[in-house]
Amino acid sequence: MGDNKEKALELKNKGNEAYKKKELDTAIDLYTQAFELDGTNITFLTNRAAAHYEKGDLEKCREDCLKAVEVGRQNKCEFKMLAKAYQRIGTSYEKEEDYENAIFYYNKSLAEQRLPDVQKKKVEAEKKQKEKERLAYIDPEKAQEEKAAGNKAFQAGNYPTALKSYNEAIKRNPNDAKIFSNRAACYTKLAEFRLALADCEECIRLDPKFVKGYLRKATALFAMKEYTKASEAYDKVLELDQNSNEAKEGKQRCFAAQNTIPTDPEEVKRRAMSDPEIQQIMTDPAMRMILEQMQENPEALKEHLQNPVIAQKIQKLIASGLIAIR
């Protein structure tokens, strides 16, 4: 009996050498001979499973792994060995993009022993399964149906219902810029301005020339009191449509809001100086000199505004309430 075990290990080692050389059929034959001599050692089966895997014969790979688990339990082998057998089954299913079965066998592997690499594989398989389900759910025709339902609810002033339809429409077609724009309008009505802004950004990413995306971005920014950024969004609208009255009127509102005298200057200053960008502007020696010039000679402002970089910084200070132009 001992001679058989020794001979089996020799055959296994020869099989390993053949496996390394990619002589897979030879390796499989040697592992088979080894298991015939010693039917209690499951490494002969798991090694043969690896060779089947490399050949692309995933069904035989799985058969060997399941046999290895059966033999292993009968002979009370280490849990780690059983875990690796189940892991290989999971890997074989993942190769076929059958993530449900892959996850199932990774869980069985983890139940035997929590190996970190198996946990990592499981997490990755779950991500792939989720993405597979997401892609399978995409249906542009149904997206349009949900969008139409959302528009109807929006026009009726039923914004929560509209939001639900727009959410479903986006799941059905996440590449339609107009749906993101519509949902942004819905979020704005619900006073969820940051969510509206995020949808506008996605809308613009999908269609950089979609005017309504910039208009709704400006609306959200204005509501958030980001008047300079709102004005910049209106500028983008005018680049795309120089006759947009909505953008022209929006810029006027931004200008008026920027020049409103604050009722509590100290509070405005405190809030403004909590903004890192404002802090950087106010500690810039060149900008401090410009601001001093503006105090001494208001006409100097016109000259400085010719520089777009300086103009942007001055607009930021105006929007923060730290300075006002009268």
mmCIF file with all atom_site columns, C-alpha atoms in Angstrom, residues 21-174:
data_model
loop_
_atom_site.group_PDB
_atom_site.id
_atom_site.type_symbol
_atom_site.label_atom_id
_atom_site.label_alt_id
_atom_site.label_comp_id
_atom_site.label_asym_id
_atom_site.label_entity_id
_atom_site.label_seq_id
_atom_site.pdbx_PDB_ins_code
_atom_site.Cartn_x
_atom_site.Cartn_y
_atom_site.Cartn_z
_atom_site.occupancy
_atom_site.B_iso_or_equiv
_atom_site.pdbx_formal_charge
_atom_site.auth_seq_id
_atom_site.auth_comp_id
_atom_site.auth_asym_id
_atom_site.auth_atom_id
_atom_site.pdbx_PDB_model_num
ATOM 1   C CA . LYS A 1 21  ? 5.068   22.324 -20.341 1.00 0.00 ? 21  LYS A CA 1
ATOM 2   C CA . LYS A 1 22  ? 1.422   22.619 -21.441 1.00 0.00 ? 22  LYS A CA 1
ATOM 3   C CA . GLU A 1 23  ? 1.396   18.903 -22.305 1.00 0.00 ? 23  GLU A CA 1
ATOM 4   C CA . LEU A 1 24  ? -2.088  18.703 -20.879 1.00 0.00 ? 24  LEU A CA 1
ATOM 5   C CA . ASP A 1 25  ? -3.209  15.329 -22.225 1.00 0.00 ? 25  ASP A CA 1
ATOM 6   C CA . THR A 1 26  ? -0.059  13.734 -20.814 1.00 0.00 ? 26  THR A CA 1
ATOM 7   C CA . ALA A 1 27  ? -0.622  15.450 -17.480 1.00 0.00 ? 27  ALA A CA 1
ATOM 8   C CA . ILE A 1 28  ? -4.231  14.241 -17.343 1.00 0.00 ? 28  ILE A CA 1
ATOM 9   C CA . ASP A 1 29  ? -3.149  10.662 -18.056 1.00 0.00 ? 29  ASP A CA 1
ATOM 10  C CA . LEU A 1 30  ? -0.479  10.783 -15.325 1.00 0.00 ? 30  LEU A CA 1
ATOM 11  C CA . TYR A 1 31  ? -2.879  12.249 -12.731 1.00 0.00 ? 31  TYR A CA 1
ATOM 12  C CA . THR A 1 32  ? -5.400  9.548  -13.640 1.00 0.00 ? 32  THR A CA 1
ATOM 13  C CA . GLN A 1 33  ? -2.812  6.819  -13.083 1.00 0.00 ? 33  GLN A CA 1
ATOM 14  C CA . ALA A 1 34  ? -1.853  8.412  -9.763  1.00 0.00 ? 34  ALA A CA 1
ATOM 15  C CA . PHE A 1 35  ? -5.467  8.434  -8.532  1.00 0.00 ? 35  PHE A CA 1
ATOM 16  C CA . GLU A 1 36  ? -5.917  4.799  -9.586  1.00 0.00 ? 36  GLU A CA 1
ATOM 17  C CA . LEU A 1 37  ? -2.995  3.898  -7.311  1.00 0.00 ? 37  LEU A CA 1
ATOM 18  C CA . ASP A 1 38  ? -4.128  6.105  -4.405  1.00 0.00 ? 38  ASP A CA 1
ATOM 19  C CA . GLY A 1 39  ? -7.810  6.964  -4.411  1.00 0.00 ? 39  GLY A CA 1
ATOM 20  C CA . THR A 1 40  ? -7.623  8.903  -1.142  1.00 0.00 ? 40  THR A CA 1
ATOM 21  C CA . ASN A 1 41  ? -5.439  11.789 -2.298  1.00 0.00 ? 41  ASN A CA 1
ATOM 22  C CA . ILE A 1 42  ? -7.668  14.475 -3.813  1.00 0.00 ? 42  ILE A CA 1
ATOM 23  C CA . THR A 1 43  ? -4.768  16.537 -5.173  1.00 0.00 ? 43  THR A CA 1
ATOM 24  C CA . PHE A 1 44  ? -4.622  14.081 -8.083  1.00 0.00 ? 44  PHE A CA 1
ATOM 25  C CA . LEU A 1 45  ? -8.205  15.026 -8.900  1.00 0.00 ? 45  LEU A CA 1
ATOM 26  C CA . THR A 1 46  ? -7.807  18.775 -8.368  1.00 0.00 ? 46  THR A CA 1
ATOM 27  C CA . ASN A 1 47  ? -4.635  18.785 -10.474 1.00 0.00 ? 47  ASN A CA 1
ATOM 28  C CA . ARG A 1 48  ? -6.418  16.885 -13.213 1.00 0.00 ? 48  ARG A CA 1
ATOM 29  C CA . ALA A 1 49  ? -9.259  19.406 -12.948 1.00 0.00 ? 49  ALA A CA 1
ATOM 30  C CA . ALA A 1 50  ? -6.732  22.199 -13.493 1.00 0.00 ? 50  ALA A CA 1
ATOM 31  C CA . ALA A 1 51  ? -5.492  20.481 -16.649 1.00 0.00 ? 51  ALA A CA 1
ATOM 32  C CA . HIS A 1 52  ? -9.068  20.100 -17.917 1.00 0.00 ? 52  HIS A CA 1
ATOM 33  C CA . TYR A 1 53  ? -9.615  23.785 -17.162 1.00 0.00 ? 53  TYR A CA 1
ATOM 34  C CA . GLU A 1 54  ? -6.581  24.769 -19.223 1.00 0.00 ? 54  GLU A CA 1
ATOM 35  C CA . LYS A 1 55  ? -7.851  22.626 -22.101 1.00 0.00 ? 55  LYS A CA 1
ATOM 36  C CA . GLY A 1 56  ? -11.169 24.428 -21.926 1.00 0.00 ? 56  GLY A CA 1
ATOM 37  C CA . ASP A 1 57  ? -13.072 21.315 -20.878 1.00 0.00 ? 57  ASP A CA 1
ATOM 38  C CA . LEU A 1 58  ? -14.875 23.032 -18.025 1.00 0.00 ? 58  LEU A CA 1
ATOM 39  C CA . GLU A 1 59  ? -17.474 20.316 -17.496 1.00 0.00 ? 59  GLU A CA 1
ATOM 40  C CA . LYS A 1 60  ? -14.786 17.700 -16.816 1.00 0.00 ? 60  LYS A CA 1
ATOM 41  C CA . CYS A 1 61  ? -13.002 20.212 -14.601 1.00 0.00 ? 61  CYS A CA 1
ATOM 42  C CA . ARG A 1 62  ? -16.131 20.550 -12.479 1.00 0.00 ? 62  ARG A CA 1
ATOM 43  C CA . GLU A 1 63  ? -16.704 16.789 -12.382 1.00 0.00 ? 63  GLU A CA 1
ATOM 44  C CA . ASP A 1 64  ? -13.199 16.256 -11.012 1.00 0.00 ? 64  ASP A CA 1
ATOM 45  C CA . CYS A 1 65  ? -13.634 18.993 -8.394  1.00 0.00 ? 65  CYS A CA 1
ATOM 46  C CA . LEU A 1 66  ? -16.941 17.563 -7.162  1.00 0.00 ? 66  LEU A CA 1
ATOM 47  C CA . LYS A 1 67  ? -15.364 14.107 -7.035  1.00 0.00 ? 67  LYS A CA 1
ATOM 48  C CA . ALA A 1 68  ? -12.472 15.619 -5.070  1.00 0.00 ? 68  ALA A CA 1
ATOM 49  C CA . VAL A 1 69  ? -14.904 17.062 -2.501  1.00 0.00 ? 69  VAL A CA 1
ATOM 50  C CA . GLU A 1 70  ? -16.658 13.705 -2.172  1.00 0.00 ? 70  GLU A CA 1
ATOM 51  C CA . VAL A 1 71  ? -13.388 11.796 -1.709  1.00 0.00 ? 71  VAL A CA 1
ATOM 52  C CA . GLY A 1 72  ? -12.051 14.487 0.592   1.00 0.00 ? 72  GLY A CA 1
ATOM 53  C CA . ARG A 1 73  ? -15.005 14.268 2.952   1.00 0.00 ? 73  ARG A CA 1
ATOM 54  C CA . GLN A 1 74  ? -14.727 10.480 3.064   1.00 0.00 ? 74  GLN A CA 1
ATOM 55  C CA . ASN A 1 75  ? -11.062 10.750 4.013   1.00 0.00 ? 75  ASN A CA 1
ATOM 56  C CA . LYS A 1 76  ? -11.369 13.784 6.280   1.00 0.00 ? 76  LYS A CA 1
ATOM 57  C CA . CYS A 1 77  ? -8.962  15.920 4.290   1.00 0.00 ? 77  CYS A CA 1
ATOM 58  C CA . GLU A 1 78  ? -8.149  19.527 5.180   1.00 0.00 ? 78  GLU A CA 1
ATOM 59  C CA . PHE A 1 79  ? -10.929 22.068 4.781   1.00 0.00 ? 79  PHE A CA 1
ATOM 60  C CA . LYS A 1 80  ? -8.549  24.197 2.747   1.00 0.00 ? 80  LYS A CA 1
ATOM 61  C CA . MET A 1 81  ? -8.375  21.479 0.076   1.00 0.00 ? 81  MET A CA 1
ATOM 62  C CA . LEU A 1 82  ? -12.162 21.316 -0.140  1.00 0.00 ? 82  LEU A CA 1
ATOM 63  C CA . ALA A 1 83  ? -12.296 25.099 -0.332  1.00 0.00 ? 83  ALA A CA 1
ATOM 64  C CA . LYS A 1 84  ? -9.885  25.115 -3.270  1.00 0.00 ? 84  LYS A CA 1
ATOM 65  C CA . ALA A 1 85  ? -11.908 22.466 -5.099  1.00 0.00 ? 85  ALA A CA 1
ATOM 66  C CA . TYR A 1 86  ? -15.056 24.579 -4.783  1.00 0.00 ? 86  TYR A CA 1
ATOM 67  C CA . GLN A 1 87  ? -13.076 27.676 -5.775  1.00 0.00 ? 87  GLN A CA 1
ATOM 68  C CA . ARG A 1 88  ? -12.020 26.032 -9.020  1.00 0.00 ? 88  ARG A CA 1
ATOM 69  C CA . ILE A 1 89  ? -15.629 25.172 -9.815  1.00 0.00 ? 89  ILE A CA 1
ATOM 70  C CA . GLY A 1 90  ? -16.542 28.805 -9.222  1.00 0.00 ? 90  GLY A CA 1
ATOM 71  C CA . THR A 1 91  ? -13.712 29.948 -11.480 1.00 0.00 ? 91  THR A CA 1
ATOM 72  C CA . SER A 1 92  ? -14.865 27.582 -14.240 1.00 0.00 ? 92  SER A CA 1
ATOM 73  C CA . TYR A 1 93  ? -18.371 29.067 -14.149 1.00 0.00 ? 93  TYR A CA 1
ATOM 74  C CA . GLU A 1 94  ? -16.995 32.596 -14.108 1.00 0.00 ? 94  GLU A CA 1
ATOM 75  C CA . LYS A 1 95  ? -15.047 31.813 -17.271 1.00 0.00 ? 95  LYS A CA 1
ATOM 76  C CA . GLU A 1 96  ? -18.384 31.020 -18.922 1.00 0.00 ? 96  GLU A CA 1
ATOM 77  C CA . GLU A 1 97  ? -19.826 34.287 -17.515 1.00 0.00 ? 97  GLU A CA 1
ATOM 78  C CA . ASP A 1 98  ? -22.250 32.243 -15.429 1.00 0.00 ? 98  ASP A CA 1
ATOM 79  C CA . TYR A 1 99  ? -21.811 34.488 -12.420 1.00 0.00 ? 99  TYR A CA 1
ATOM 80  C CA . GLU A 1 100 ? -24.731 33.098 -10.437 1.00 0.00 ? 100 GLU A CA 1
ATOM 81  C CA . ASN A 1 101 ? -23.162 29.629 -10.265 1.00 0.00 ? 101 ASN A CA 1
ATOM 82  C CA . ALA A 1 102 ? -19.713 31.163 -9.758  1.00 0.00 ? 102 ALA A CA 1
ATOM 83  C CA . ILE A 1 103 ? -20.977 33.057 -6.699  1.00 0.00 ? 103 ILE A CA 1
ATOM 84  C CA . PHE A 1 104 ? -22.749 29.932 -5.418  1.00 0.00 ? 104 PHE A CA 1
ATOM 85  C CA . TYR A 1 105 ? -19.531 27.872 -5.464  1.00 0.00 ? 105 TYR A CA 1
ATOM 86  C CA . TYR A 1 106 ? -17.380 30.705 -4.130  1.00 0.00 ? 106 TYR A CA 1
ATOM 87  C CA . ASN A 1 107 ? -19.757 30.791 -1.151  1.00 0.00 ? 107 ASN A CA 1
ATOM 88  C CA . LYS A 1 108 ? -19.387 27.033 -0.711  1.00 0.00 ? 108 LYS A CA 1
ATOM 89  C CA . SER A 1 109 ? -15.629 27.498 -0.806  1.00 0.00 ? 109 SER A CA 1
ATOM 90  C CA . LEU A 1 110 ? -15.805 30.217 1.843   1.00 0.00 ? 110 LEU A CA 1
ATOM 91  C CA . ALA A 1 111 ? -17.996 27.984 4.002   1.00 0.00 ? 111 ALA A CA 1
ATOM 92  C CA . GLU A 1 112 ? -15.123 25.460 4.119   1.00 0.00 ? 112 GLU A CA 1
ATOM 93  C CA . GLN A 1 113 ? -12.427 28.057 4.777   1.00 0.00 ? 113 GLN A CA 1
ATOM 94  C CA . ARG A 1 114 ? -12.390 31.823 4.332   1.00 0.00 ? 114 ARG A CA 1
ATOM 95  C CA . LEU A 1 115 ? -9.559  32.260 1.855   1.00 0.00 ? 115 LEU A CA 1
ATOM 96  C CA . PRO A 1 116 ? -8.945  35.955 1.008   1.00 0.00 ? 116 PRO A CA 1
ATOM 97  C CA . ASP A 1 117 ? -8.486  35.342 -2.716  1.00 0.00 ? 117 ASP A CA 1
ATOM 98  C CA . VAL A 1 118 ? -11.833 33.525 -2.884  1.00 0.00 ? 118 VAL A CA 1
ATOM 99  C CA . GLN A 1 119 ? -13.565 36.377 -1.076  1.00 0.00 ? 119 GLN A CA 1
ATOM 100 C CA . LYS A 1 120 ? -12.071 38.777 -3.617  1.00 0.00 ? 120 LYS A CA 1
ATOM 101 C CA . LYS A 1 121 ? -13.216 36.594 -6.513  1.00 0.00 ? 121 LYS A CA 1
ATOM 102 C CA . LYS A 1 122 ? -16.708 36.449 -5.063  1.00 0.00 ? 122 LYS A CA 1
ATOM 103 C CA . VAL A 1 123 ? -16.938 40.237 -4.773  1.00 0.00 ? 123 VAL A CA 1
ATOM 104 C CA . GLU A 1 124 ? -15.749 40.648 -8.373  1.00 0.00 ? 124 GLU A CA 1
ATOM 105 C CA . ALA A 1 125 ? -18.242 38.045 -9.602  1.00 0.00 ? 125 ALA A CA 1
ATOM 106 C CA . GLU A 1 126 ? -21.049 39.861 -7.777  1.00 0.00 ? 126 GLU A CA 1
ATOM 107 C CA . LYS A 1 127 ? -20.083 43.105 -9.511  1.00 0.00 ? 127 LYS A CA 1
ATOM 108 C CA . LYS A 1 128 ? -20.049 41.374 -12.888 1.00 0.00 ? 128 LYS A CA 1
ATOM 109 C CA . GLN A 1 129 ? -23.413 39.750 -12.205 1.00 0.00 ? 129 GLN A CA 1
ATOM 110 C CA . LYS A 1 130 ? -24.903 43.100 -11.252 1.00 0.00 ? 130 LYS A CA 1
ATOM 111 C CA . GLU A 1 131 ? -23.549 44.713 -14.420 1.00 0.00 ? 131 GLU A CA 1
ATOM 112 C CA . LYS A 1 132 ? -24.828 41.793 -16.521 1.00 0.00 ? 132 LYS A CA 1
ATOM 113 C CA . GLU A 1 133 ? -28.295 42.254 -15.031 1.00 0.00 ? 133 GLU A CA 1
ATOM 114 C CA . ARG A 1 134 ? -28.126 46.012 -15.637 1.00 0.00 ? 134 ARG A CA 1
ATOM 115 C CA . LEU A 1 135 ? -27.214 45.562 -19.287 1.00 0.00 ? 135 LEU A CA 1
ATOM 116 C CA . ALA A 1 136 ? -29.897 42.921 -19.755 1.00 0.00 ? 136 ALA A CA 1
ATOM 117 C CA . TYR A 1 137 ? -32.440 45.407 -18.383 1.00 0.00 ? 137 TYR A CA 1
ATOM 118 C CA . ILE A 1 138 ? -31.691 48.067 -20.986 1.00 0.00 ? 138 ILE A CA 1
ATOM 119 C CA . ASP A 1 139 ? -34.583 48.595 -23.394 1.00 0.00 ? 139 ASP A CA 1
ATOM 120 C CA . PRO A 1 140 ? -34.722 51.986 -25.211 1.00 0.00 ? 140 PRO A CA 1
ATOM 121 C CA . GLU A 1 141 ? -38.343 51.454 -26.266 1.00 0.00 ? 141 GLU A CA 1
ATOM 122 C CA . LYS A 1 142 ? -39.509 50.922 -22.690 1.00 0.00 ? 142 LYS A CA 1
ATOM 123 C CA . ALA A 1 143 ? -37.334 53.858 -21.639 1.00 0.00 ? 143 ALA A CA 1
ATOM 124 C CA . GLN A 1 144 ? -39.346 56.118 -23.945 1.00 0.00 ? 144 GLN A CA 1
ATOM 125 C CA . GLU A 1 145 ? -42.591 54.789 -22.467 1.00 0.00 ? 145 GLU A CA 1
ATOM 126 C CA . GLU A 1 146 ? -41.386 55.585 -18.948 1.00 0.00 ? 146 GLU A CA 1
ATOM 127 C CA . LYS A 1 147 ? -40.123 58.984 -20.035 1.00 0.00 ? 147 LYS A CA 1
ATOM 128 C CA . ALA A 1 148 ? -43.536 59.819 -21.520 1.00 0.00 ? 148 ALA A CA 1
ATOM 129 C CA . ALA A 1 149 ? -45.214 58.722 -18.286 1.00 0.00 ? 149 ALA A CA 1
ATOM 130 C CA . GLY A 1 150 ? -42.791 60.883 -16.328 1.00 0.00 ? 150 GLY A CA 1
ATOM 131 C CA . ASN A 1 151 ? -43.497 63.898 -18.533 1.00 0.00 ? 151 ASN A CA 1
ATOM 132 C CA . LYS A 1 152 ? -47.243 63.457 -18.040 1.00 0.00 ? 152 LYS A CA 1
ATOM 133 C CA . ALA A 1 153 ? -46.859 63.293 -14.259 1.00 0.00 ? 153 ALA A CA 1
ATOM 134 C CA . PHE A 1 154 ? -44.468 66.279 -14.305 1.00 0.00 ? 154 PHE A CA 1
ATOM 135 C CA . GLN A 1 155 ? -46.927 68.421 -16.256 1.00 0.00 ? 155 GLN A CA 1
ATOM 136 C CA . ALA A 1 156 ? -49.619 67.494 -13.746 1.00 0.00 ? 156 ALA A CA 1
ATOM 137 C CA . GLY A 1 157 ? -47.367 68.647 -10.898 1.00 0.00 ? 157 GLY A CA 1
ATOM 138 C CA . ASN A 1 158 ? -46.991 65.129 -9.517  1.00 0.00 ? 158 ASN A CA 1
ATOM 139 C CA . TYR A 1 159 ? -43.224 65.276 -9.151  1.00 0.00 ? 159 TYR A CA 1
ATOM 140 C CA . PRO A 1 160 ? -42.633 62.174 -6.975  1.00 0.00 ? 160 PRO A CA 1
ATOM 141 C CA . THR A 1 161 ? -44.466 60.040 -9.549  1.00 0.00 ? 161 THR A CA 1
ATOM 142 C CA . ALA A 1 162 ? -42.579 61.712 -12.366 1.00 0.00 ? 162 ALA A CA 1
ATOM 143 C CA . LEU A 1 163 ? -39.300 61.014 -10.580 1.00 0.00 ? 163 LEU A CA 1
ATOM 144 C CA . LYS A 1 164 ? -40.174 57.334 -10.269 1.00 0.00 ? 164 LYS A CA 1
ATOM 145 C CA . SER A 1 165 ? -40.830 57.099 -14.018 1.00 0.00 ? 165 SER A CA 1
ATOM 146 C CA . TYR A 1 166 ? -37.646 58.972 -14.901 1.00 0.00 ? 166 TYR A CA 1
ATOM 147 C CA . ASN A 1 167 ? -35.624 56.662 -12.631 1.00 0.00 ? 167 ASN A CA 1
ATOM 148 C CA . GLU A 1 168 ? -37.002 53.657 -14.461 1.00 0.00 ? 168 GLU A CA 1
ATOM 149 C CA . ALA A 1 169 ? -36.405 55.291 -17.849 1.00 0.00 ? 169 ALA A CA 1
ATOM 150 C CA . ILE A 1 170 ? -32.743 55.862 -16.986 1.00 0.00 ? 170 ILE A CA 1
ATOM 151 C CA . LYS A 1 171 ? -32.333 52.229 -15.943 1.00 0.00 ? 171 LYS A CA 1
ATOM 152 C CA . ARG A 1 172 ? -33.836 51.218 -19.279 1.00 0.00 ? 172 ARG A CA 1
ATOM 153 C CA . ASN A 1 173 ? -31.589 53.595 -21.236 1.00 0.00 ? 173 ASN A CA 1
ATOM 154 C CA . PRO A 1 174 ? -28.721 55.231 -19.320 1.00 0.00 ? 174 PRO A CA 1
#
